[in-house]
Amino acid sequence: LAVDAVQKANSGHPGMPMGAADFASVLWGRYLRYDPTAPDWPDRDRFVLSAGHGCMLLYGLLHIAGYELPLSELKNFRQWDSRTPGHPEFGHTVGVEATTGPLGQGVSNAVGMALSARMLAARFNGHGDFDPVVHRVFALASDGDLMEGVSGEASSVAGHLGLGNLVVLYDDNRITIEGGTDLTWSEDVTARYEAYGWQAQRVDGHDYDAVAAALESACAEKDRPSLIACRTHIAYG
């Protein structure tokens, strides 16, 4: 879907949607809690595509998951007045939780959503037979996202506050629009996130079982946000 839509539009980014499809499908198929017939369900899990340039991944997932996004809209990718613009837009496409595109911003959005959920839980949970606020926030971030200062600042706050309801899947494909990340970046990202106070894991992003095990561990973590560095190859799929 990603390749065909980008090819038809003669515009867009097919590599990231293809490379991230394996681990994203594990998340959407096994762990993300949502109801396409009730997209505004208050306690749904949130999925934020911080790497908004790879939006054909999100549109394809929404279509396959049964959201109101027909194949005709995917064929109309990046066209005037379509519901599949070149970057996700909140309020324009059903199922899109945040407007993203500027790198790093979506990570910060996800931190804010996780903090909001914690505040709601503190107010409404623990007063009856069940807790009404138990949702998690998942974000998908690229190398470019985690290079940006805005994501680092928000991630530091998330670790300080112990936002255990936040999971960031990092598409560790080691490539940017300028070339390999080694042109400008040599840090150990998982070590940086551990220093922020996060749980940090490394997995093969194309190994379904490894991704599932990492998500199990992340979802079991209550006191720390989680980073899962998914080593991938761009456009593999």
PDB file of C-alpha atoms in Angstrom:
ATOM      1  CA  LEU A   1       0.000   0.000   0.000  1.00  0.00           C
ATOM      2  CA  ALA A   2       2.764   2.439   0.938  1.00  0.00           C
ATOM      3  CA  VAL A   3       4.772   1.835  -2.210  1.00  0.00           C
ATOM      4  CA  ASP A   4       1.784   1.964  -4.542  1.00  0.00           C
ATOM      5  CA  ALA A   5       0.354   5.127  -2.998  1.00  0.00           C
ATOM      6  CA  VAL A   6       3.662   6.987  -3.089  1.00  0.00           C
ATOM      7  CA  GLN A   7       4.337   5.815  -6.644  1.00  0.00           C
ATOM      8  CA  LYS A   8       0.904   6.936  -7.815  1.00  0.00           C
ATOM      9  CA  ALA A   9       1.329  10.340  -6.187  1.00  0.00           C
ATOM     10  CA  ASN A  10       4.905  10.585  -7.482  1.00  0.00           C
ATOM     11  CA  SER A  11       5.628  12.129  -4.099  1.00  0.00           C
ATOM     12  CA  GLY A  12       6.219  10.956  -0.548  1.00  0.00           C
ATOM     13  CA  HIS A  13       8.385   8.636   1.519  1.00  0.00           C
ATOM     14  CA  PRO A  14       8.037   4.867   0.904  1.00  0.00           C
ATOM     15  CA  GLY A  15      11.181   3.713   2.736  1.00  0.00           C
ATOM     16  CA  MET A  16      10.203   4.317   6.341  1.00  0.00           C
ATOM     17  CA  PRO A  17       6.680   2.823   6.002  1.00  0.00           C
ATOM     18  CA  MET A  18       8.188  -0.325   4.485  1.00  0.00           C
ATOM     19  CA  GLY A  19      11.035  -0.647   6.969  1.00  0.00           C
ATOM     20  CA  ALA A  20       8.846  -0.037  10.026  1.00  0.00           C
ATOM     21  CA  ALA A  21       5.912  -2.171   8.872  1.00  0.00           C
ATOM     22  CA  ASP A  22       7.054  -5.326  10.679  1.00  0.00           C
ATOM     23  CA  PHE A  23       7.247  -3.909  14.190  1.00  0.00           C
ATOM     24  CA  ALA A  24       4.278  -1.579  13.631  1.00  0.00           C
ATOM     25  CA  SER A  25       2.113  -4.526  12.607  1.00  0.00           C
ATOM     26  CA  VAL A  26       3.024  -6.344  15.834  1.00  0.00           C
ATOM     27  CA  LEU A  27       1.982  -3.294  17.848  1.00  0.00           C
ATOM     28  CA  TRP A  28      -1.290  -2.765  15.990  1.00  0.00           C
ATOM     29  CA  GLY A  29      -2.130  -6.442  15.707  1.00  0.00           C
ATOM     30  CA  ARG A  30      -1.413  -7.555  19.273  1.00  0.00           C
ATOM     31  CA  TYR A  31      -1.062  -4.674  21.720  1.00  0.00           C
ATOM     32  CA  LEU A  32      -2.747  -1.433  20.681  1.00  0.00           C
ATOM     33  CA  ARG A  33      -6.272  -1.136  22.127  1.00  0.00           C
ATOM     34  CA  TYR A  34      -8.646   0.591  19.717  1.00  0.00           C
ATOM     35  CA  ASP A  35     -12.111   0.312  18.217  1.00  0.00           C
ATOM     36  CA  PRO A  36     -12.459   1.532  14.620  1.00  0.00           C
ATOM     37  CA  THR A  37     -16.233   1.714  15.078  1.00  0.00           C
ATOM     38  CA  ALA A  38     -15.747   4.080  18.040  1.00  0.00           C
ATOM     39  CA  PRO A  39     -12.648   6.134  17.179  1.00  0.00           C
ATOM     40  CA  ASP A  40     -13.370   8.605  20.002  1.00  0.00           C
ATOM     41  CA  TRP A  41     -13.513   5.907  22.710  1.00  0.00           C
ATOM     42  CA  PRO A  42     -12.042   7.852  25.657  1.00  0.00           C
ATOM     43  CA  ASP A  43      -9.845   5.039  26.963  1.00  0.00           C
ATOM     44  CA  ARG A  44      -8.397   3.933  23.636  1.00  0.00           C
ATOM     45  CA  ASP A  45      -4.642   3.644  23.402  1.00  0.00           C
ATOM     46  CA  ARG A  46      -3.050   6.526  21.546  1.00  0.00           C
ATOM     47  CA  PHE A  47      -0.644   6.011  18.651  1.00  0.00           C
ATOM     48  CA  VAL A  48       1.427   9.014  17.615  1.00  0.00           C
ATOM     49  CA  LEU A  49       3.444   8.803  14.406  1.00  0.00           C
ATOM     50  CA  SER A  50       6.178  11.268  15.299  1.00  0.00           C
ATOM     51  CA  ALA A  51       7.905  10.415  12.019  1.00  0.00           C
ATOM     52  CA  GLY A  52       5.041  12.061  10.163  1.00  0.00           C
ATOM     53  CA  HIS A  53       6.792  11.892   6.797  1.00  0.00           C
ATOM     54  CA  GLY A  54       6.120   8.134   6.902  1.00  0.00           C
ATOM     55  CA  CYS A  55       2.363   8.689   7.092  1.00  0.00           C
ATOM     56  CA  MET A  56       1.523   6.065   4.472  1.00  0.00           C
ATOM     57  CA  LEU A  57       2.373   3.521   7.167  1.00  0.00           C
ATOM     58  CA  LEU A  58      -0.305   5.022   9.410  1.00  0.00           C
ATOM     59  CA  TYR A  59      -2.858   5.340   6.616  1.00  0.00           C
ATOM     60  CA  GLY A  60      -2.294   1.723   5.627  1.00  0.00           C
ATOM     61  CA  LEU A  61      -2.688   0.572   9.236  1.00  0.00           C
ATOM     62  CA  LEU A  62      -5.887   2.580   9.674  1.00  0.00           C
ATOM     63  CA  HIS A  63      -7.309   1.150   6.448  1.00  0.00           C
ATOM     64  CA  ILE A  64      -6.470  -2.446   7.359  1.00  0.00           C
ATOM     65  CA  ALA A  65      -7.712  -1.978  10.936  1.00  0.00           C
ATOM     66  CA  GLY A  66     -11.147  -0.987   9.667  1.00  0.00           C
ATOM     67  CA  TYR A  67     -11.191   2.750  10.234  1.00  0.00           C
ATOM     68  CA  GLU A  68     -13.196   4.974   7.917  1.00  0.00           C
ATOM     69  CA  LEU A  69     -10.371   5.319   5.415  1.00  0.00           C
ATOM     70  CA  PRO A  70     -11.235   3.454   2.214  1.00  0.00           C
ATOM     71  CA  LEU A  71      -8.777   2.301  -0.415  1.00  0.00           C
ATOM     72  CA  SER A  72      -9.926   5.136  -2.659  1.00  0.00           C
ATOM     73  CA  GLU A  73      -8.453   7.605  -0.156  1.00  0.00           C
ATOM     74  CA  LEU A  74      -5.127   5.761  -0.128  1.00  0.00           C
ATOM     75  CA  LYS A  75      -5.103   6.011  -3.909  1.00  0.00           C
ATOM     76  CA  ASN A  76      -5.643   9.748  -3.470  1.00  0.00           C
ATOM     77  CA  PHE A  77      -2.540  10.160  -1.286  1.00  0.00           C
ATOM     78  CA  ARG A  78      -1.108  13.686  -1.251  1.00  0.00           C
ATOM     79  CA  GLN A  79      -3.826  15.018  -3.531  1.00  0.00           C
ATOM     80  CA  TRP A  80      -5.866  18.157  -2.992  1.00  0.00           C
ATOM     81  CA  ASP A  81      -8.827  17.700  -0.625  1.00  0.00           C
ATOM     82  CA  SER A  82      -7.971  14.062   0.191  1.00  0.00           C
ATOM     83  CA  ARG A  83      -8.060  12.533   3.671  1.00  0.00           C
ATOM     84  CA  THR A  84      -4.505  11.278   3.184  1.00  0.00           C
ATOM     85  CA  PRO A  85      -2.290  14.378   3.208  1.00  0.00           C
ATOM     86  CA  GLY A  86       1.496  14.218   3.048  1.00  0.00           C
ATOM     87  CA  HIS A  87       1.753  14.443   6.838  1.00  0.00           C
ATOM     88  CA  PRO A  88      -0.872  13.300   9.384  1.00  0.00           C
ATOM     89  CA  GLU A  89      -3.394  15.943  10.431  1.00  0.00           C
ATOM     90  CA  PHE A  90      -5.440  15.620  13.610  1.00  0.00           C
ATOM     91  CA  GLY A  91      -9.131  16.247  12.996  1.00  0.00           C
ATOM     92  CA  HIS A  92      -8.789  15.641   9.278  1.00  0.00           C
ATOM     93  CA  THR A  93      -8.283  11.868   9.125  1.00  0.00           C
ATOM     94  CA  VAL A  94     -10.167   9.559  11.494  1.00  0.00           C
ATOM     95  CA  GLY A  95      -7.723   7.697  13.730  1.00  0.00           C
ATOM     96  CA  VAL A  96      -4.936  10.262  13.548  1.00  0.00           C
ATOM     97  CA  GLU A  97      -4.162  11.357  17.113  1.00  0.00           C
ATOM     98  CA  ALA A  98      -1.730  14.212  16.418  1.00  0.00           C
ATOM     99  CA  THR A  99      -0.606  16.484  13.609  1.00  0.00           C
ATOM    100  CA  THR A 100       3.045  15.597  13.051  1.00  0.00           C
ATOM    101  CA  GLY A 101       5.839  16.299  10.621  1.00  0.00           C
ATOM    102  CA  PRO A 102       8.331  18.617  12.337  1.00  0.00           C
ATOM    103  CA  LEU A 103      10.821  16.077  13.636  1.00  0.00           C
ATOM    104  CA  GLY A 104      10.716  15.465  17.377  1.00  0.00           C
ATOM    105  CA  GLN A 105       7.364  17.122  17.911  1.00  0.00           C
ATOM    106  CA  GLY A 106       5.384  13.882  18.006  1.00  0.00           C
ATOM    107  CA  VAL A 107       7.537  12.500  20.817  1.00  0.00           C
ATOM    108  CA  SER A 108       6.684  15.600  22.833  1.00  0.00           C
ATOM    109  CA  ASN A 109       2.999  15.218  21.936  1.00  0.00           C
ATOM    110  CA  ALA A 110       3.112  11.641  23.212  1.00  0.00           C
ATOM    111  CA  VAL A 111       4.718  12.711  26.490  1.00  0.00           C
ATOM    112  CA  GLY A 112       1.944  15.260  26.982  1.00  0.00           C
ATOM    113  CA  MET A 113      -0.725  12.654  26.271  1.00  0.00           C
ATOM    114  CA  ALA A 114       0.845  10.236  28.743  1.00  0.00           C
ATOM    115  CA  LEU A 115       0.968  12.926  31.417  1.00  0.00           C
ATOM    116  CA  SER A 116      -2.667  13.811  30.727  1.00  0.00           C
ATOM    117  CA  ALA A 117      -3.652  10.156  31.101  1.00  0.00           C
ATOM    118  CA  ARG A 118      -1.819   9.932  34.410  1.00  0.00           C
ATOM    119  CA  MET A 119      -3.638  13.026  35.697  1.00  0.00           C
ATOM    120  CA  LEU A 120      -6.999  11.587  34.630  1.00  0.00           C
ATOM    121  CA  ALA A 121      -6.168   8.270  36.278  1.00  0.00           C
ATOM    122  CA  ALA A 122      -5.261  10.008  39.532  1.00  0.00           C
ATOM    123  CA  ARG A 123      -8.619  11.754  39.501  1.00  0.00           C
ATOM    124  CA  PHE A 124     -10.961   8.974  38.391  1.00  0.00           C
ATOM    125  CA  ASN A 125      -9.350   5.607  39.187  1.00  0.00           C
ATOM    126  CA  GLY A 126      -9.668   3.749  42.461  1.00  0.00           C
ATOM    127  CA  HIS A 127     -13.245   4.755  43.234  1.00  0.00           C
ATOM    128  CA  GLY A 128     -15.248   1.755  42.058  1.00  0.00           C
ATOM    129  CA  ASP A 129     -15.237  -1.755  40.687  1.00  0.00           C
ATOM    130  CA  PHE A 130     -13.007  -0.863  37.744  1.00  0.00           C
ATOM    131  CA  ASP A 131     -10.560   1.841  36.711  1.00  0.00           C
ATOM    132  CA  PRO A 132     -11.862   3.884  33.756  1.00  0.00           C
ATOM    133  CA  VAL A 133      -8.454   5.263  32.722  1.00  0.00           C
ATOM    134  CA  VAL A 134      -5.917   2.574  31.829  1.00  0.00           C
ATOM    135  CA  HIS A 135      -4.842   3.504  28.310  1.00  0.00           C
ATOM    136  CA  ARG A 136      -1.269   3.750  27.116  1.00  0.00           C
ATOM    137  CA  VAL A 137       0.432   6.057  24.661  1.00  0.00           C
ATOM    138  CA  PHE A 138       2.617   4.593  21.916  1.00  0.00           C
ATOM    139  CA  ALA A 139       4.784   6.658  19.600  1.00  0.00           C
ATOM    140  CA  LEU A 140       6.872   5.761  16.573  1.00  0.00           C
ATOM    141  CA  ALA A 141       9.994   7.879  16.232  1.00  0.00           C
ATOM    142  CA  SER A 142      12.750   8.029  13.639  1.00  0.00           C
ATOM    143  CA  ASP A 143      16.455   8.809  13.946  1.00  0.00           C
ATOM    144  CA  GLY A 144      15.643  12.381  12.960  1.00  0.00           C
ATOM    145  CA  ASP A 145      13.043  12.649  15.713  1.00  0.00           C
ATOM    146  CA  LEU A 146      15.500  11.619  18.404  1.00  0.00           C
ATOM    147  CA  MET A 147      18.184  13.969  17.077  1.00  0.00           C
ATOM    148  CA  GLU A 148      15.951  16.944  17.836  1.00  0.00           C
ATOM    149  CA  GLY A 149      16.226  18.861  21.085  1.00  0.00           C
ATOM    150  CA  VAL A 150      12.475  19.060  21.569  1.00  0.00           C
ATOM    151  CA  SER A 151      12.233  15.275  21.870  1.00  0.00           C
ATOM    152  CA  GLY A 152      15.150  15.113  24.286  1.00  0.00           C
ATOM    153  CA  GLU A 153      13.672  17.719  26.604  1.00  0.00           C
ATOM    154  CA  ALA A 154      10.281  16.014  26.675  1.00  0.00           C
ATOM    155  CA  SER A 155      11.863  12.583  27.127  1.00  0.00           C
ATOM    156  CA  SER A 156      13.831  13.883  30.099  1.00  0.00           C
ATOM    157  CA  VAL A 157      10.613  15.106  31.718  1.00  0.00           C
ATOM    158  CA  ALA A 158       8.902  11.772  30.997  1.00  0.00           C
ATOM    159  CA  GLY A 159      11.693   9.887  32.736  1.00  0.00           C
ATOM    160  CA  HIS A 160      11.685  12.286  35.679  1.00  0.00           C
ATOM    161  CA  LEU A 161       7.933  11.850  36.127  1.00  0.00           C
ATOM    162  CA  GLY A 162       8.101   8.072  35.659  1.00  0.00           C
ATOM    163  CA  LEU A 163       5.458   7.932  32.936  1.00  0.00           C
ATOM    164  CA  GLY A 164       5.099   4.164  32.789  1.00  0.00           C
ATOM    165  CA  ASN A 165       2.163   4.469  30.393  1.00  0.00           C
ATOM    166  CA  LEU A 166       4.417   5.688  27.560  1.00  0.00           C
ATOM    167  CA  VAL A 167       6.198   3.499  24.998  1.00  0.00           C
ATOM    168  CA  VAL A 168       8.302   4.888  22.149  1.00  0.00           C
ATOM    169  CA  LEU A 169       9.241   2.560  19.312  1.00  0.00           C
ATOM    170  CA  TYR A 170      12.386   3.914  17.687  1.00  0.00           C
ATOM    171  CA  ASP A 171      12.875   3.043  14.015  1.00  0.00           C
ATOM    172  CA  ASP A 172      16.631   2.605  14.244  1.00  0.00           C
ATOM    173  CA  ASN A 173      17.424   2.411  10.533  1.00  0.00           C
ATOM    174  CA  ARG A 174      20.493   4.667  10.814  1.00  0.00           C
ATOM    175  CA  ILE A 175      19.634   6.722   7.773  1.00  0.00           C
ATOM    176  CA  THR A 176      18.491  10.300   7.176  1.00  0.00           C
ATOM    177  CA  ILE A 177      17.665  12.348   4.112  1.00  0.00           C
ATOM    178  CA  GLU A 178      21.313  13.504   4.023  1.00  0.00           C
ATOM    179  CA  GLY A 179      22.767  10.006   4.342  1.00  0.00           C
ATOM    180  CA  GLY A 180      23.871   7.747   7.173  1.00  0.00           C
ATOM    181  CA  THR A 181      23.369   8.945  10.726  1.00  0.00           C
ATOM    182  CA  ASP A 182      27.112   8.587  11.310  1.00  0.00           C
ATOM    183  CA  LEU A 183      27.549  11.870   9.434  1.00  0.00           C
ATOM    184  CA  THR A 184      26.323  13.771  12.486  1.00  0.00           C
ATOM    185  CA  TRP A 185      25.521  11.280  15.251  1.00  0.00           C
ATOM    186  CA  SER A 186      27.568   8.741  17.177  1.00  0.00           C
ATOM    187  CA  GLU A 187      25.866   8.584  20.585  1.00  0.00           C
ATOM    188  CA  ASP A 188      24.348   5.515  22.210  1.00  0.00           C
ATOM    189  CA  VAL A 189      20.659   6.416  22.098  1.00  0.00           C
ATOM    190  CA  THR A 190      19.493   3.652  24.419  1.00  0.00           C
ATOM    191  CA  ALA A 191      22.109   4.662  27.007  1.00  0.00           C
ATOM    192  CA  ARG A 192      20.900   8.261  26.765  1.00  0.00           C
ATOM    193  CA  TYR A 193      17.342   7.168  27.422  1.00  0.00           C
ATOM    194  CA  GLU A 194      18.433   5.005  30.334  1.00  0.00           C
ATOM    195  CA  ALA A 195      20.098   8.124  31.742  1.00  0.00           C
ATOM    196  CA  TYR A 196      16.763   9.915  31.365  1.00  0.00           C
ATOM    197  CA  GLY A 197      15.252   7.221  33.583  1.00  0.00           C
ATOM    198  CA  TRP A 198      13.640   5.104  30.867  1.00  0.00           C
ATOM    199  CA  GLN A 199      13.579   1.372  30.339  1.00  0.00           C
ATOM    200  CA  ALA A 200      15.502   0.894  27.076  1.00  0.00           C
ATOM    201  CA  GLN A 201      15.621  -2.237  24.920  1.00  0.00           C
ATOM    202  CA  ARG A 202      17.222  -3.155  21.594  1.00  0.00           C
ATOM    203  CA  VAL A 203      15.566  -5.595  19.192  1.00  0.00           C
ATOM    204  CA  ASP A 204      15.603  -6.663  15.567  1.00  0.00           C
ATOM    205  CA  GLY A 205      12.686  -4.662  14.189  1.00  0.00           C
ATOM    206  CA  HIS A 206      11.975  -7.356  11.600  1.00  0.00           C
ATOM    207  CA  ASP A 207      11.744 -10.167  14.184  1.00  0.00           C
ATOM    208  CA  TYR A 208       8.084 -10.405  15.196  1.00  0.00           C
ATOM    209  CA  ASP A 209       8.718 -12.500  18.310  1.00  0.00           C
ATOM    210  CA  ALA A 210      11.502 -10.213  19.552  1.00  0.00           C
ATOM    211  CA  VAL A 211       9.324  -7.145  19.060  1.00  0.00           C
ATOM    212  CA  ALA A 212       6.435  -8.825  20.876  1.00  0.00           C
ATOM    213  CA  ALA A 213       8.679  -9.763  23.809  1.00  0.00           C
ATOM    214  CA  ALA A 214       9.946  -6.195  24.048  1.00  0.00           C
ATOM    215  CA  LEU A 215       6.408  -4.834  24.006  1.00  0.00           C
ATOM    216  CA  GLU A 216       5.392  -7.297  26.718  1.00  0.00           C
ATOM    217  CA  SER A 217       8.228  -6.014  28.881  1.00  0.00           C
ATOM    218  CA  ALA A 218       7.400  -2.380  28.128  1.00  0.00           C
ATOM    219  CA  CYS A 219       3.727  -2.841  28.942  1.00  0.00           C
ATOM    220  CA  ALA A 220       4.610  -4.576  32.208  1.00  0.00           C
ATOM    221  CA  GLU A 221       6.758  -1.612  33.268  1.00  0.00           C
ATOM    222  CA  LYS A 222       4.700   0.653  35.534  1.00  0.00           C
ATOM    223  CA  ASP A 223       7.231   3.156  36.859  1.00  0.00           C
ATOM    224  CA  ARG A 224       9.310   4.103  33.811  1.00  0.00           C
ATOM    225  CA  PRO A 225       8.576   5.067  30.217  1.00  0.00           C
ATOM    226  CA  SER A 226       9.992   2.629  27.681  1.00  0.00           C
ATOM    227  CA  LEU A 227      12.093   3.004  24.554  1.00  0.00           C
ATOM    228  CA  ILE A 228      12.307   0.074  22.147  1.00  0.00           C
ATOM    229  CA  ALA A 229      15.077   0.583  19.600  1.00  0.00           C
ATOM    230  CA  CYS A 230      13.966  -1.470  16.597  1.00  0.00           C
ATOM    231  CA  ARG A 231      16.942  -2.057  14.302  1.00  0.00           C
ATOM    232  CA  THR A 232      15.564  -1.994  10.766  1.00  0.00           C
ATOM    233  CA  HIS A 233      16.589  -1.589   7.147  1.00  0.00           C
ATOM    234  CA  ILE A 234      14.879   1.233   5.312  1.00  0.00           C
ATOM    235  CA  ALA A 235      12.524   0.023   2.565  1.00  0.00           C
ATOM    236  CA  TYR A 236      12.884  -3.618   3.648  1.00  0.00           C
ATOM    237  CA  GLY A 237       9.622  -5.463   3.207  1.00  0.00           C
TER     238      GLY A 237
END
